[in-house]
mmCIF file with all atom_site columns, C-alpha atoms in Angstrom:
data_model
loop_
_atom_site.group_PDB
_atom_site.id
_atom_site.type_symbol
_atom_site.label_atom_id
_atom_site.label_alt_id
_atom_site.label_comp_id
_atom_site.label_asym_id
_atom_site.label_entity_id
_atom_site.label_seq_id
_atom_site.pdbx_PDB_ins_code
_atom_site.Cartn_x
_atom_site.Cartn_y
_atom_site.Cartn_z
_atom_site.occupancy
_atom_site.B_iso_or_equiv
_atom_site.pdbx_formal_charge
_atom_site.auth_seq_id
_atom_site.auth_comp_id
_atom_site.auth_asym_id
_atom_site.auth_atom_id
_atom_site.pdbx_PDB_model_num
ATOM 1  C CA . MET J 1 1  ? 0.000   0.000   0.000   1.00 0.00 ? 1  MET J CA 1
ATOM 2  C CA . LEU J 1 2  ? 1.423   3.334   -1.053  1.00 0.00 ? 2  LEU J CA 1
ATOM 3  C CA . ARG J 1 3  ? 0.310   6.407   0.832   1.00 0.00 ? 3  ARG J CA 1
ATOM 4  C CA . THR J 1 4  ? -0.186  9.467   -1.339  1.00 0.00 ? 4  THR J CA 1
ATOM 5  C CA . ASP J 1 5  ? -2.456  11.490  0.982   1.00 0.00 ? 5  ASP J CA 1
ATOM 6  C CA . PHE J 1 6  ? -0.851  12.839  4.136   1.00 0.00 ? 6  PHE J CA 1
ATOM 7  C CA . SER J 1 7  ? -3.784  14.867  5.422   1.00 0.00 ? 7  SER J CA 1
ATOM 8  C CA . ASP J 1 8  ? -5.004  12.340  8.039   1.00 0.00 ? 8  ASP J CA 1
ATOM 9  C CA . ASP J 1 9  ? -2.593  10.100  9.968   1.00 0.00 ? 9  ASP J CA 1
ATOM 10 C CA . ALA J 1 10 ? -5.404  8.366   11.856  1.00 0.00 ? 10 ALA J CA 1
ATOM 11 C CA . ALA J 1 11 ? -7.125  7.427   8.591   1.00 0.00 ? 11 ALA J CA 1
ATOM 12 C CA . TRP J 1 12 ? -3.856  5.971   7.220   1.00 0.00 ? 12 TRP J CA 1
ATOM 13 C CA . ASP J 1 13 ? -3.389  3.937   10.406  1.00 0.00 ? 13 ASP J CA 1
ATOM 14 C CA . ALA J 1 14 ? -6.971  2.649   10.164  1.00 0.00 ? 14 ALA J CA 1
ATOM 15 C CA . VAL J 1 15 ? -6.508  1.643   6.508   1.00 0.00 ? 15 VAL J CA 1
ATOM 16 C CA . CYS J 1 16 ? -3.283  -0.209  7.331   1.00 0.00 ? 16 CYS J CA 1
ATOM 17 C CA . THR J 1 17 ? -4.879  -2.016  10.273  1.00 0.00 ? 17 THR J CA 1
ATOM 18 C CA . ALA J 1 18 ? -8.003  -2.988  8.332   1.00 0.00 ? 18 ALA J CA 1
ATOM 19 C CA . SER J 1 19 ? -6.138  -4.197  5.245   1.00 0.00 ? 19 SER J CA 1
ATOM 20 C CA . ALA J 1 20 ? -3.718  -6.299  7.289   1.00 0.00 ? 20 ALA J CA 1
ATOM 21 C CA . ALA J 1 21 ? -6.481  -7.918  9.350   1.00 0.00 ? 21 ALA J CA 1
ATOM 22 C CA . GLU J 1 22 ? -7.261  -11.594 8.914   1.00 0.00 ? 22 GLU J CA 1
ATOM 23 C CA . THR J 1 23 ? -10.573 -12.333 7.189   1.00 0.00 ? 23 THR J CA 1
ATOM 24 C CA . PRO J 1 24 ? -13.125 -14.684 8.777   1.00 0.00 ? 24 PRO J CA 1
ATOM 25 C CA . GLU J 1 25 ? -11.912 -17.318 6.286   1.00 0.00 ? 25 GLU J CA 1
ATOM 26 C CA . GLY J 1 26 ? -8.354  -17.001 7.601   1.00 0.00 ? 26 GLY J CA 1
ATOM 27 C CA . PHE J 1 27 ? -6.875  -15.064 4.676   1.00 0.00 ? 27 PHE J CA 1
ATOM 28 C CA . VAL J 1 28 ? -4.215  -12.454 5.397   1.00 0.00 ? 28 VAL J CA 1
ATOM 29 C CA . ALA J 1 29 ? -3.081  -10.232 2.530   1.00 0.00 ? 29 ALA J CA 1
ATOM 30 C CA . ALA J 1 30 ? 0.659   -10.043 1.889   1.00 0.00 ? 30 ALA J CA 1
ATOM 31 C CA . LEU J 1 31 ? 1.047   -6.286  1.975   1.00 0.00 ? 31 LEU J CA 1
ATOM 32 C CA . SER J 1 32 ? 3.815   -3.786  2.514   1.00 0.00 ? 32 SER J CA 1
ATOM 33 C CA . PHE J 1 33 ? 3.003   -0.280  3.685   1.00 0.00 ? 33 PHE J CA 1
ATOM 34 C CA . VAL J 1 34 ? 4.915   2.712   2.349   1.00 0.00 ? 34 VAL J CA 1
ATOM 35 C CA . SER J 1 35 ? 4.385   6.091   3.982   1.00 0.00 ? 35 SER J CA 1
ATOM 36 C CA . ASP J 1 36 ? 6.904   8.404   2.364   1.00 0.00 ? 36 ASP J CA 1
ATOM 37 C CA . ALA J 1 37 ? 6.184   12.069  1.645   1.00 0.00 ? 37 ALA J CA 1
ATOM 38 C CA . ALA J 1 38 ? 8.060   11.705  -1.655  1.00 0.00 ? 38 ALA J CA 1
ATOM 39 C CA . PHE J 1 39 ? 4.844   10.120  -2.995  1.00 0.00 ? 39 PHE J CA 1
ATOM 40 C CA . ALA J 1 40 ? 2.547   12.891  -1.731  1.00 0.00 ? 40 ALA J CA 1
ATOM 41 C CA . ASP J 1 41 ? -0.255  13.916  -4.088  1.00 0.00 ? 41 ASP J CA 1
ATOM 42 C CA . MET J 1 42 ? 0.710   11.489  -6.866  1.00 0.00 ? 42 MET J CA 1
ATOM 43 C CA . THR J 1 43 ? -2.054  10.626  -9.312  1.00 0.00 ? 43 THR J CA 1
ATOM 44 C CA . ILE J 1 44 ? -3.210  7.072   -10.031 1.00 0.00 ? 44 ILE J CA 1
ATOM 45 C CA . GLU J 1 45 ? -1.368  7.229   -13.345 1.00 0.00 ? 45 GLU J CA 1
ATOM 46 C CA . GLN J 1 46 ? 1.879   8.281   -11.662 1.00 0.00 ? 46 GLN J CA 1
ATOM 47 C CA . VAL J 1 47 ? 1.620   5.477   -9.101  1.00 0.00 ? 47 VAL J CA 1
ATOM 48 C CA . ALA J 1 48 ? 0.793   2.890   -11.784 1.00 0.00 ? 48 ALA J CA 1
ATOM 49 C CA . ALA J 1 49 ? 3.877   3.951   -13.748 1.00 0.00 ? 49 ALA J CA 1
ATOM 50 C CA . LEU J 1 50 ? 6.046   2.975   -10.745 1.00 0.00 ? 50 LEU J CA 1
ATOM 51 C CA . ILE J 1 51 ? 4.969   -0.679  -10.799 1.00 0.00 ? 51 ILE J CA 1
ATOM 52 C CA . PRO J 1 52 ? 7.295   -2.947  -12.773 1.00 0.00 ? 52 PRO J CA 1
ATOM 53 C CA . ASP J 1 53 ? 5.661   -5.441  -15.162 1.00 0.00 ? 53 ASP J CA 1
ATOM 54 C CA . VAL J 1 54 ? 7.405   -8.427  -13.512 1.00 0.00 ? 54 VAL J CA 1
ATOM 55 C CA . GLU J 1 55 ? 5.562   -8.065  -10.132 1.00 0.00 ? 55 GLU J CA 1
ATOM 56 C CA . ASN J 1 56 ? 2.471   -9.998  -11.280 1.00 0.00 ? 56 ASN J CA 1
ATOM 57 C CA . ASN J 1 57 ? 4.575   -12.918 -12.473 1.00 0.00 ? 57 ASN J CA 1
ATOM 58 C CA . LEU J 1 58 ? 5.838   -13.451 -8.945  1.00 0.00 ? 58 LEU J CA 1
ATOM 59 C CA . ARG J 1 59 ? 2.444   -12.939 -7.322  1.00 0.00 ? 59 ARG J CA 1
ATOM 60 C CA . LEU J 1 60 ? 0.753   -15.408 -9.699  1.00 0.00 ? 60 LEU J CA 1
ATOM 61 C CA . ALA J 1 61 ? 3.636   -17.858 -9.441  1.00 0.00 ? 61 ALA J CA 1
ATOM 62 C CA . ASN J 1 62 ? 4.085   -17.611 -13.207 1.00 0.00 ? 62 ASN J CA 1
ATOM 63 C CA . MET J 1 63 ? 7.779   -17.316 -12.531 1.00 0.00 ? 63 MET J CA 1
ATOM 64 C CA . PHE J 1 64 ? 9.973   -18.192 -9.603  1.00 0.00 ? 64 PHE J CA 1
ATOM 65 C CA . PHE J 1 65 ? 12.103  -15.774 -7.606  1.00 0.00 ? 65 PHE J CA 1
ATOM 66 C CA . ARG J 1 66 ? 15.181  -17.688 -8.760  1.00 0.00 ? 66 ARG J CA 1
ATOM 67 C CA . GLU J 1 67 ? 14.462  -16.688 -12.384 1.00 0.00 ? 67 GLU J CA 1
ATOM 68 C CA . PHE J 1 68 ? 14.705  -13.038 -11.410 1.00 0.00 ? 68 PHE J CA 1
ATOM 69 C CA . ALA J 1 69 ? 17.655  -13.523 -9.042  1.00 0.00 ? 69 ALA J CA 1
ATOM 70 C CA . ASP J 1 70 ? 19.622  -15.297 -11.790 1.00 0.00 ? 70 ASP J CA 1
ATOM 71 C CA . HIS J 1 71 ? 19.329  -12.156 -13.929 1.00 0.00 ? 71 HIS J CA 1
ATOM 72 C CA . ALA J 1 72 ? 20.239  -9.610  -11.266 1.00 0.00 ? 72 ALA J CA 1
ATOM 73 C CA . ASP J 1 73 ? 23.046  -7.192  -12.043 1.00 0.00 ? 73 ASP J CA 1
ATOM 74 C CA . PRO J 1 74 ? 26.372  -7.621  -10.207 1.00 0.00 ? 74 PRO J CA 1
ATOM 75 C CA . ASP J 1 75 ? 25.087  -5.251  -7.499  1.00 0.00 ? 75 ASP J CA 1
ATOM 76 C CA . GLY J 1 76 ? 22.217  -7.683  -6.796  1.00 0.00 ? 76 GLY J CA 1
ATOM 77 C CA . VAL J 1 77 ? 19.432  -5.549  -8.327  1.00 0.00 ? 77 VAL J CA 1
ATOM 78 C CA . PHE J 1 78 ? 17.095  -7.026  -10.955 1.00 0.00 ? 78 PHE J CA 1
ATOM 79 C CA . ARG J 1 79 ? 16.669  -4.482  -13.734 1.00 0.00 ? 79 ARG J CA 1
ATOM 80 C CA . GLY J 1 80 ? 15.078  -6.659  -16.383 1.00 0.00 ? 80 GLY J CA 1
ATOM 81 C CA . PHE J 1 81 ? 15.781  -9.665  -18.538 1.00 0.00 ? 81 PHE J CA 1
ATOM 82 C CA . PRO J 1 82 ? 18.318  -9.613  -21.368 1.00 0.00 ? 82 PRO J CA 1
ATOM 83 C CA . GLY J 1 83 ? 16.900  -7.914  -24.436 1.00 0.00 ? 83 GLY J CA 1
ATOM 84 C CA . GLU J 1 84 ? 14.272  -5.920  -22.517 1.00 0.00 ? 84 GLU J CA 1
ATOM 85 C CA . PRO J 1 85 ? 14.475  -2.122  -22.596 1.00 0.00 ? 85 PRO J CA 1
ATOM 86 C CA . ARG J 1 86 ? 15.748  -0.612  -19.357 1.00 0.00 ? 86 ARG J CA 1
#
């Protein structure tokens, strides 16, 4: 979850608590919470542009973490597969 509105700290805390709560069926979402003023007032389009295309492959188990790790740069950061624009 990426916070873009910093007008109400209590509301942000409530959203984080509610979204991390276990459902009656026992499901708990795997979420990370980012509250950084650098993202203040970003539009939906700006936030969407930050999301790399490979994220869904991991979430859906289309690809394994190892496939990304094997293509990390020498500094350990994955910046794309060979032949993809960077």
